[in-house]
Coordinates of C-alpha atoms and ligand atoms in Angstrom, one line a residue:
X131 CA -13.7 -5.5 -3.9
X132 CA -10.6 -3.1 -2.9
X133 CA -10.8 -1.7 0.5
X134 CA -9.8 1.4 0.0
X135 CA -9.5 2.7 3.5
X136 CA -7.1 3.3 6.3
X137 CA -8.0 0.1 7.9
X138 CA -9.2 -2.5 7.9
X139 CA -7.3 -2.9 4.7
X140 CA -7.3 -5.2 1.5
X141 CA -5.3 -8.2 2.4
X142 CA -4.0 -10.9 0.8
X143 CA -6.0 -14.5 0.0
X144 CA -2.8 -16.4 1.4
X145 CA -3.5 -14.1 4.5
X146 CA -7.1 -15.5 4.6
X147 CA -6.9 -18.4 4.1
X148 CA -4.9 -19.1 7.0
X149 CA -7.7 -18.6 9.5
X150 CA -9.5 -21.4 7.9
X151 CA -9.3 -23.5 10.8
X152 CA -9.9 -24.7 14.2
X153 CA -7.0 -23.9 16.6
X154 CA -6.8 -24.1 20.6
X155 CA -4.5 -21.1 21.8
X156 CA -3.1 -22.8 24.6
X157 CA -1.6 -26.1 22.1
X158 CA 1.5 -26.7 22.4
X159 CA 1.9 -26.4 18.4
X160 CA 0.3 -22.9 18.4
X161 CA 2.3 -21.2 21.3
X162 CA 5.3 -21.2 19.5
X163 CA 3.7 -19.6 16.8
X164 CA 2.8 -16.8 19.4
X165 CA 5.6 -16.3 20.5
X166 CA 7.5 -15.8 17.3
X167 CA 4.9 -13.2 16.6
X168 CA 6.1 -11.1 19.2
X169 CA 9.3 -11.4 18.6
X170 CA 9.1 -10.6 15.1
X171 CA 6.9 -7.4 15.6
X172 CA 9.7 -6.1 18.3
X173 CA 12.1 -6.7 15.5
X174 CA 10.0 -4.2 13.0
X175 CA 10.1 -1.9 15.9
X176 CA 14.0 -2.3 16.7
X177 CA 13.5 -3.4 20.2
X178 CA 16.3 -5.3 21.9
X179 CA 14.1 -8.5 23.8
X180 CA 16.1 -8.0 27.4
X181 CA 15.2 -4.3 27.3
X182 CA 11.5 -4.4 25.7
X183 CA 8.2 -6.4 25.0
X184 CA 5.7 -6.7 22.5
X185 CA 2.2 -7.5 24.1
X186 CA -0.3 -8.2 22.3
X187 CA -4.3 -7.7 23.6
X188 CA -7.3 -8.9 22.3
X189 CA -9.5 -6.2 20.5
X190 CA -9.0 -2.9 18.5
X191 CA -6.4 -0.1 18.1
X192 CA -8.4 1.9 20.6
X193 CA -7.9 -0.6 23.8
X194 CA -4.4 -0.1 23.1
X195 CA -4.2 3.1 23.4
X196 CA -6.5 3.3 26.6
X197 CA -4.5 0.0 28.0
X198 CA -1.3 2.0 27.4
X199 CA -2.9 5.5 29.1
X200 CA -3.8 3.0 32.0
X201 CA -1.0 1.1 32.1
X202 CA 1.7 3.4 32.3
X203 CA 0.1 6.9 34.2
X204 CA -1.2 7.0 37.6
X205 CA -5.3 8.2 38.0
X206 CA -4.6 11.7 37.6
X207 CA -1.5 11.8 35.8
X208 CA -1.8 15.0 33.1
X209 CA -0.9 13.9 29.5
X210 CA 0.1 16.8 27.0
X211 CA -1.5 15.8 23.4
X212 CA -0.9 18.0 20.5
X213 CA -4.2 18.4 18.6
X214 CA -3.4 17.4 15.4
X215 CA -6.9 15.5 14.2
X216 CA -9.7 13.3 15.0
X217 CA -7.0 10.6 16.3
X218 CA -5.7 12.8 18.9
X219 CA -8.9 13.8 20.3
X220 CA -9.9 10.5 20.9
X221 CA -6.2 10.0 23.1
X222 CA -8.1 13.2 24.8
X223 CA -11.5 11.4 25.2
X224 CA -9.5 7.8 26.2
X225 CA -7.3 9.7 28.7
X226 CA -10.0 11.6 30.4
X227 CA -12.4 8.7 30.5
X228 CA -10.0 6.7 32.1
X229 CA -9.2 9.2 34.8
X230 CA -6.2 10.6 33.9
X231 CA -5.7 14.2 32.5
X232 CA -5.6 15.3 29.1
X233 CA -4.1 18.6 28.1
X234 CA -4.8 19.5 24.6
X235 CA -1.8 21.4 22.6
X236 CA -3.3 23.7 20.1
X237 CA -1.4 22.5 16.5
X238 CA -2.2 23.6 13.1
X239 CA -3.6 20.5 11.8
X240 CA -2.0 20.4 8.4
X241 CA 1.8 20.8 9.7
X242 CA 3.8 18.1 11.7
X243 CA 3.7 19.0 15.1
X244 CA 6.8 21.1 16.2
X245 CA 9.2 19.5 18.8
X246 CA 9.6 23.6 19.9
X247 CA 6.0 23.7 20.6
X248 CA 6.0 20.3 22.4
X249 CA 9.1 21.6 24.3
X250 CA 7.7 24.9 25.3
X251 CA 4.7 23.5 26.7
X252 CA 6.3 20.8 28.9
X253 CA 8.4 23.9 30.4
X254 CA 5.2 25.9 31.3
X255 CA 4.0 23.3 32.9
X256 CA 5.8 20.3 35.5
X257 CA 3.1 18.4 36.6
X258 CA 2.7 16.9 32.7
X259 CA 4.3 13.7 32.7
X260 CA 3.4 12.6 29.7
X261 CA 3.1 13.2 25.8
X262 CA 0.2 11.6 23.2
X263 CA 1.3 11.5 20.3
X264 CA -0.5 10.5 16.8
X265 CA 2.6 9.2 14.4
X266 CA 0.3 9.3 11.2
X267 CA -3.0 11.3 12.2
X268 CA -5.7 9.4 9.9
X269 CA -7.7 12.3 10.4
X270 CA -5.6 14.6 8.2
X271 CA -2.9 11.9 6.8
X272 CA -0.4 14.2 8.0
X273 CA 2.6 12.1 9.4
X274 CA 3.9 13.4 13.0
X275 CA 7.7 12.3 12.9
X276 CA 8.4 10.9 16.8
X277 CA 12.3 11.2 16.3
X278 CA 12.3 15.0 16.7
X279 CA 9.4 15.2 19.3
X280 CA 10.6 12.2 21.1
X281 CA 13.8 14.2 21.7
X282 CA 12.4 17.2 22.9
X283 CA 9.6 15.2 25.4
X284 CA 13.6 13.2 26.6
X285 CA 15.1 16.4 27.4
X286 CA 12.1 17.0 29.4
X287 CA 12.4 14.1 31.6
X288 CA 8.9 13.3 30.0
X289 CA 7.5 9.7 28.7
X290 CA 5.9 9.2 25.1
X291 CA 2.9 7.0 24.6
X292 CA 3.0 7.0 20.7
X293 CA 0.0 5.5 18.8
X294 CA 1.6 4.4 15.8
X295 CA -1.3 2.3 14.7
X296 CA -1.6 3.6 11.1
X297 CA 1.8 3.9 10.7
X298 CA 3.8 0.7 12.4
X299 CA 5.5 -1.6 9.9
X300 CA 5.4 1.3 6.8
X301 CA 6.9 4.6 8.9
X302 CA 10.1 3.8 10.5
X303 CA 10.6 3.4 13.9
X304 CA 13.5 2.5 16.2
X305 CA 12.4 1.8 20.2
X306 CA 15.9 1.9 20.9
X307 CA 17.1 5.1 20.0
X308 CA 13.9 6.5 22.2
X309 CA 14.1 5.2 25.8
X310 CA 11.2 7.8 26.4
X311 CA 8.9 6.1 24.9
X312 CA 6.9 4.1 27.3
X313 CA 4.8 2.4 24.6
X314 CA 4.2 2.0 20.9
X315 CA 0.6 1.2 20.4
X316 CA -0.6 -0.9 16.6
X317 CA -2.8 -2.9 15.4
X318 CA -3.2 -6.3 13.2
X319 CA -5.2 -4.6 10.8
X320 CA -3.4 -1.6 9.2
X321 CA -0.3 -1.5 7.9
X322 CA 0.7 -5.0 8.3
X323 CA -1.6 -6.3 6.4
X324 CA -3.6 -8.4 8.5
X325 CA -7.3 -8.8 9.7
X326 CA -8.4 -6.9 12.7
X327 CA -9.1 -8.7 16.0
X328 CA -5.7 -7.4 17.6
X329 CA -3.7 -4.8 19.3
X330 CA 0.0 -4.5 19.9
X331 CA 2.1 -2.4 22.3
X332 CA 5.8 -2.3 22.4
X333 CA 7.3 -1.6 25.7
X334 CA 10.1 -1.6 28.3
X335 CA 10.4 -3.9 30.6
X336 CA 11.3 -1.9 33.2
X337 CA 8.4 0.3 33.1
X338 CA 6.1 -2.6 32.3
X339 CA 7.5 -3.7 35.9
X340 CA 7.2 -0.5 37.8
X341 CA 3.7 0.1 36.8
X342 CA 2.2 -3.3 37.8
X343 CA -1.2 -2.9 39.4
X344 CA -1.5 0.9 38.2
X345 CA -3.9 0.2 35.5
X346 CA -7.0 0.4 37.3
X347 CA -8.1 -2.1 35.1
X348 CA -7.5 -6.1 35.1
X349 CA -8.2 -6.3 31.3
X350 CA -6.3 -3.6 29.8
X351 CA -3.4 -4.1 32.4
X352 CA 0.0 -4.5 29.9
X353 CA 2.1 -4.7 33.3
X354 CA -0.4 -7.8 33.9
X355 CA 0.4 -8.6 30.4
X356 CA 3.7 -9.0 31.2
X357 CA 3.3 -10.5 34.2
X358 CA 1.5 -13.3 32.7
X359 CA 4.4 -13.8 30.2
X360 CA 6.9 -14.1 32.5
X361 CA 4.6 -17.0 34.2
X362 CA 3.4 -18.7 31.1
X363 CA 5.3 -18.0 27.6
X364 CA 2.9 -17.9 24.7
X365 CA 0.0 -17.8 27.4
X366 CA -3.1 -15.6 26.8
X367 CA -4.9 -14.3 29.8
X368 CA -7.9 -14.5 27.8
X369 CA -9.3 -15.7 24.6
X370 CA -7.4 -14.5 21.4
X371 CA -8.8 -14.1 18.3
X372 CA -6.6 -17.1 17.9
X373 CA -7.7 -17.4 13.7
X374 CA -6.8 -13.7 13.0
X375 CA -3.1 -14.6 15.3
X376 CA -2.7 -17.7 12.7
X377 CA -3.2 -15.2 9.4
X378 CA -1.0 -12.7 11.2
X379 CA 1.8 -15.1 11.2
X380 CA 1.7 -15.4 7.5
X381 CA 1.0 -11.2 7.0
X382 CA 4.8 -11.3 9.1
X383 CA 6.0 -13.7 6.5
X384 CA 4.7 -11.6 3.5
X385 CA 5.9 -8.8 5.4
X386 CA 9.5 -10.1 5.7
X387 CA 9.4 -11.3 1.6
X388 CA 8.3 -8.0 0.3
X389 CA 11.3 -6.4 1.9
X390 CA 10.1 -5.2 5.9
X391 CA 9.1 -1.4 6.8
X392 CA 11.5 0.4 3.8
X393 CA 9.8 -1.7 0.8
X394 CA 6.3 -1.2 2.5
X395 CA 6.9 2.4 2.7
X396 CA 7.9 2.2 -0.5
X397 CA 4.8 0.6 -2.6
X398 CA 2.1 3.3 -0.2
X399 CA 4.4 6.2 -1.2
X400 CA 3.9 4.8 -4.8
X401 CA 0.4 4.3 -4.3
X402 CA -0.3 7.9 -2.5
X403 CA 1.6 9.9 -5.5
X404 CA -0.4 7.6 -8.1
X405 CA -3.5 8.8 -6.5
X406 CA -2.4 12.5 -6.1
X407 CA -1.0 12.8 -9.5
X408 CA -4.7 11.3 -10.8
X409 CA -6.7 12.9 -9.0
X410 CA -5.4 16.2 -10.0
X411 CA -5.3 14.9 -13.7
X412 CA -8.9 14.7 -13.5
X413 CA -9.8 18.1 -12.1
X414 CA -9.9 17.2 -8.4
X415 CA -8.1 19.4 -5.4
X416 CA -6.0 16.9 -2.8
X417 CA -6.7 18.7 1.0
X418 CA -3.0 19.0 1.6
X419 CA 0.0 20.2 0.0
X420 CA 2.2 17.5 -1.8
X421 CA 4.8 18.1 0.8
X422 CA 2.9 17.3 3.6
X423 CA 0.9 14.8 2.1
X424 CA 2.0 11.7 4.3
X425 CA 1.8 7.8 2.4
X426 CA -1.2 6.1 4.4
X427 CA -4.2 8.2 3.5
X428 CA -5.1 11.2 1.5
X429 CA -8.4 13.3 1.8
X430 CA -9.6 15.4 -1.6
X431 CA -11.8 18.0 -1.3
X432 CA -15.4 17.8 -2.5
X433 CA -16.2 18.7 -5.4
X434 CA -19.0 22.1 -5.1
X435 CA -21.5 20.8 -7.7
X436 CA -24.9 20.3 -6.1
X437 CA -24.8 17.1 -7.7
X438 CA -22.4 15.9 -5.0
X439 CA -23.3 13.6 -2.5
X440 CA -20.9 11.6 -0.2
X441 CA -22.9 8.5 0.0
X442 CA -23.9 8.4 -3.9
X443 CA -20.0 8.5 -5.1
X444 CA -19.2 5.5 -2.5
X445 CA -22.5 3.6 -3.9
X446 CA -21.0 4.6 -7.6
X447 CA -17.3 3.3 -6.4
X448 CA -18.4 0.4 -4.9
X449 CA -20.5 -0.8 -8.3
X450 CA -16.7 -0.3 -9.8
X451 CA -14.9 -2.8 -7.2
X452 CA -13.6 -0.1 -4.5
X453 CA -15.1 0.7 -1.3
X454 CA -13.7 4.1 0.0
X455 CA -15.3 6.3 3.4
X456 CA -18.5 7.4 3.7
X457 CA -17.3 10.1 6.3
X458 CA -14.9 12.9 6.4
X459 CA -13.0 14.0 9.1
X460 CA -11.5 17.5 7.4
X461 CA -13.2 20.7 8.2
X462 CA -14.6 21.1 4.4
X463 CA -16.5 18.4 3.2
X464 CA -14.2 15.8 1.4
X465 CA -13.5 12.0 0.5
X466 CA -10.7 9.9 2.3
X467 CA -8.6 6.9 0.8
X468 CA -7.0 5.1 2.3
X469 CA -3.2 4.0 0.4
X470 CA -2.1 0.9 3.0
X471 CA -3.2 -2.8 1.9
X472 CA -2.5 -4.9 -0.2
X473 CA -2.7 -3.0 -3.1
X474 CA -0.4 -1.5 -5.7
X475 CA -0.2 1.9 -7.7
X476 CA -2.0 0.0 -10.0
X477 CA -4.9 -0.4 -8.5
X478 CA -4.4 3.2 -7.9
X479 CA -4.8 4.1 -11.2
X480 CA -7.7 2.3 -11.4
X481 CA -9.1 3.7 -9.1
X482 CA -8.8 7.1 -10.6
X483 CA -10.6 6.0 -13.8
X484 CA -13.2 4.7 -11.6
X485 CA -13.4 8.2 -9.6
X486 CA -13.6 10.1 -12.9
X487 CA -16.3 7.7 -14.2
X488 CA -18.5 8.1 -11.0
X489 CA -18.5 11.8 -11.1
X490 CA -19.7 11.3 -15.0
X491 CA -22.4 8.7 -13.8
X492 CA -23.5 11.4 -11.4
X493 CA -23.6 14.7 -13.1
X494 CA -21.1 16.4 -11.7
X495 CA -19.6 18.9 -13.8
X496 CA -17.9 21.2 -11.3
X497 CA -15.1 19.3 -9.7
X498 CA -13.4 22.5 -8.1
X499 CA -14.1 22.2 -4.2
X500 CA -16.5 25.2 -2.8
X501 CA -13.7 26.9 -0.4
X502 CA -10.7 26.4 -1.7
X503 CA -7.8 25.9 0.6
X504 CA -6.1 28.9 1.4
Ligands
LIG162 C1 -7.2 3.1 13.2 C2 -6.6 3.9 14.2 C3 -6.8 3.7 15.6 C4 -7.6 2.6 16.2 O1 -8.8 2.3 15.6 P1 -9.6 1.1 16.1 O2 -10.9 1.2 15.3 O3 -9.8 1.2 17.6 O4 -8.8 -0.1 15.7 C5 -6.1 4.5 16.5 N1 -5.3 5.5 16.1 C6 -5.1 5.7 14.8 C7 -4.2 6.8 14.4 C8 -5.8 5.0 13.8 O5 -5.6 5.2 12.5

C-alpha cells in the first residue's frame, strides 16, 4: 500500500527495519547516534552549531509548534499569523490556548503571502512581536517562501516562528541568512522520510538562553531542552520514541545518498507535475493554478456527479494499493494527495490509472467539479 498523503508518508523498508529492535536511550552506543542526528538535521537547515540547535521533542508536529509559541513568547505576547489555511489556524488555536495572542492576517488563500502585507501590518501595530508563518500550507499546498517574509518581519525588529513541517528537507532553507527566526519547527514523519514519533526545532542559542523558564510549561520547554543538552549530551529528559530515532538515522542516510534538500525537491516536483499533468489528462480540474501549485501536496476538485462520494473513491483507491484523504480542507469539496514519500513519478502515474479506474468502478461520468474555480 502507497500512502499517498502529506504525512505520515510511504517510507522505505531499510527505514523499517531499523526499528526492529530493543534499544536503551541512555546507552552509551545510542547517544552518539543522537547526537549525530541533530547535527545532521542543523546541517539540512544551514545552521552554524556555536550559533544554533536542533532539539528534538518527543511527539507530533503540533507540540512543536506549541513548544516553540511557549518557548520563545512571554504569556501575552501577540503573534501576527497570516491566514493562509487550515495549518495557520491551528498556530491561531495553539497560540491562544497557550496564552499568548494570536492576530490573524487576512490572506487570499491561494497566493503566497505578501512580505508588503506582513510589513504593513507589523507597522500598524508595535505590540506584535512575533510572526506564524506556514512554509508549505498543507491545507491549500500553497508554499509560503520565508526568505521574502523573513526580511520584511527583520526590518521590523520582529521574530519568526516558521513551521516548516511539510516542507523541511525538500524546500530550501538557510537559518543563517535569517537571524529572525527564532525557531524552525519539523517533524520525523514528512519530508524526511521517516516514521512519526518526533518533532524538531531549530534554534539560536542565544534565544534558547534568554527564554529559559518562559515556557510555562516543563514539557514543551525547548530552553529546558537546551538546558538539558548542555548538562548531558545525547541526554533525553524523557522517554524518546527511541525505535523511530534509530530508523531516523538511516532516513538521514538515505537522505544524504539521494542527493540532500535539491534532489528531494527534485523527485516531489516530478511527482506533483506527474500527478497534475494526469489528472487533467483524465478529465479532472487541480484546485490551484500550475503556477502556484507548490511540490508536497495537491488538492483536485470533486468531480459534480451525484455518484461522487469521498469515502467510496478512497475505499476504490485503496482496493488498488493507494490510500489517499478521506477529508478536504478546500472550501469546495475535493480530494488531497499527498506527493512527499518514498515514492516516484512512477507511482504517480499509477496512481492516475488507478484514479481513472475508480471513477469507472463508480459511475461517475461527470468529472467536471460543480463550481468551478473562478
Ligand atoms: C503535518 C503538519 C503539522 C503537524 O501535524 P501533526 O499531526 O501534529 O504532526 C503542522 N503543520 C503543518 C504545516 C503540517 O503539514
Amino acid at each position: 500500500m502507497l500512502l499517498l498523503i502529506p504525512g505520515p508518508v510511504t517510507t522505505r523498508p531499510e527505514v523499517r527495519q531499523a526499528m526492529a529492535q530493543d534499544i536503551a536511550p541512555w546507552d552509551n552506543d545510542f547517544r552518539p547516534l543522537y547526537v549525530d542526528a541533530r547535527r545532521r538535521v542543523l546541517e539540512i537547515a544551514r545552521g552554524d552549531p556555536a550559533v544554533h540547535a536542533a532539539l528534538c521533542l518527543q511527539g507530533c508536529g503540533h507540540f512543536a509548534v506549541e513548544a516553540a509559541i511557549r518557548t520563545f513568547m512571554p504569556v501575552g505576547g501577540r503573534i501576527l499569523v497570516p491566514m493562509a489555511g487550515a495549518y495557520s489556524e491551528r498556530m491561531v488555536k495553539l497560540a491562544n490556548e497557550a496564552g499568548r495572542v494570536a492576530v490573524p492576517l487576512k490572506v487570499d488563500p491561494d497566493l503566497p503571502v505578501s512580505a508588503q502585507a506582513v510589513a504593513a501590518a507589523l507597522a500598524a501595530d508595535p505590540t506584535i512581536s512575533h510572526v506564524g508563518l506556514v512554509y508549505n500550507e498543507t491545507g491549500t499546498g500553497v508554499v509560503h517562501d520565508p526568505a521574502p517574509v523573513g526580511a520584511a518581519i527583520r526590518a521590523a525588529g520582529r521574530r519568526l516562528i516558521l513551521d516548516a513541517v511539510s516542507a523541511f528537507g525538500a524546500l530550501p532553507l538557510d537559518v543563517g541568512a535569517q537571524p529572525e527566526l527564532d525557531a524552525v519547527v519539523f517533524t520525523s514523519n514528512k519530508c524526511l522520510e521517516c516514521l512519526p514519533g518526533l518533532s524538531f526545532t531549530v534554534a539560536r542559542i542565544d534565544r534558547l538562553e534568554a527564554c529559559l523558564g518562559q515556557a510555562g510549561s516543563w514539557s514543551f520547554d525547548l530552553a529546558d531542552v537546551y538546558a538539558n543538552y548542555k548538562r548531558s549530551p545525547g541526554g533525553f529528559r524523557f522517554t524518546p520514541p527511541v525505535q523511530v530515532l534509530a530508523a531516523f538515522v538511516t532516513a538521514l542516510d538515505l537522505f544524504d545518498a539521494e542527493g540532500g534538500q535539491a534532489a528531494r525537491l527534485a523527485r516531489y516536483r516530478a511527482n506533483a507535475d506527474a500527478l497534475y499533468d494526469g489528472a487533467i489528462a483524465i478529465g479532472l480540474v487541480p484546485y490551484l493554478a500550475r503556477e502556484m501549485q507548490g511540490p508536497v501536496v495537491m488538492n483536485i476538485h470533486a468531480p459534480a456527479d451525484p455518484a461522487w462520494s469521498l469515502q467510496g473513491f478512497v475505499d476504490a483507491l485503496k482496493r488498488r494499493g493507494f490510500l489517499i484523504s478521506n477529508f478536504y480542507n478546500t472550501p469546495q469539496p475535493s480530494f488531497r494527495v499527498g506527493c512527499i514519500g518514498a515514492i516516484g513519478p512512477d507511482d504517480m502515474k499509477n496512481f492516475v490509472v488507478a484514479v481513472d479506474e475508480a471513477l469507472i468502478e463508480m459511475g461517475i461520468r461527470n468529472r467536471m467539479p460543480g463550481q468551478k474555480a473562478a
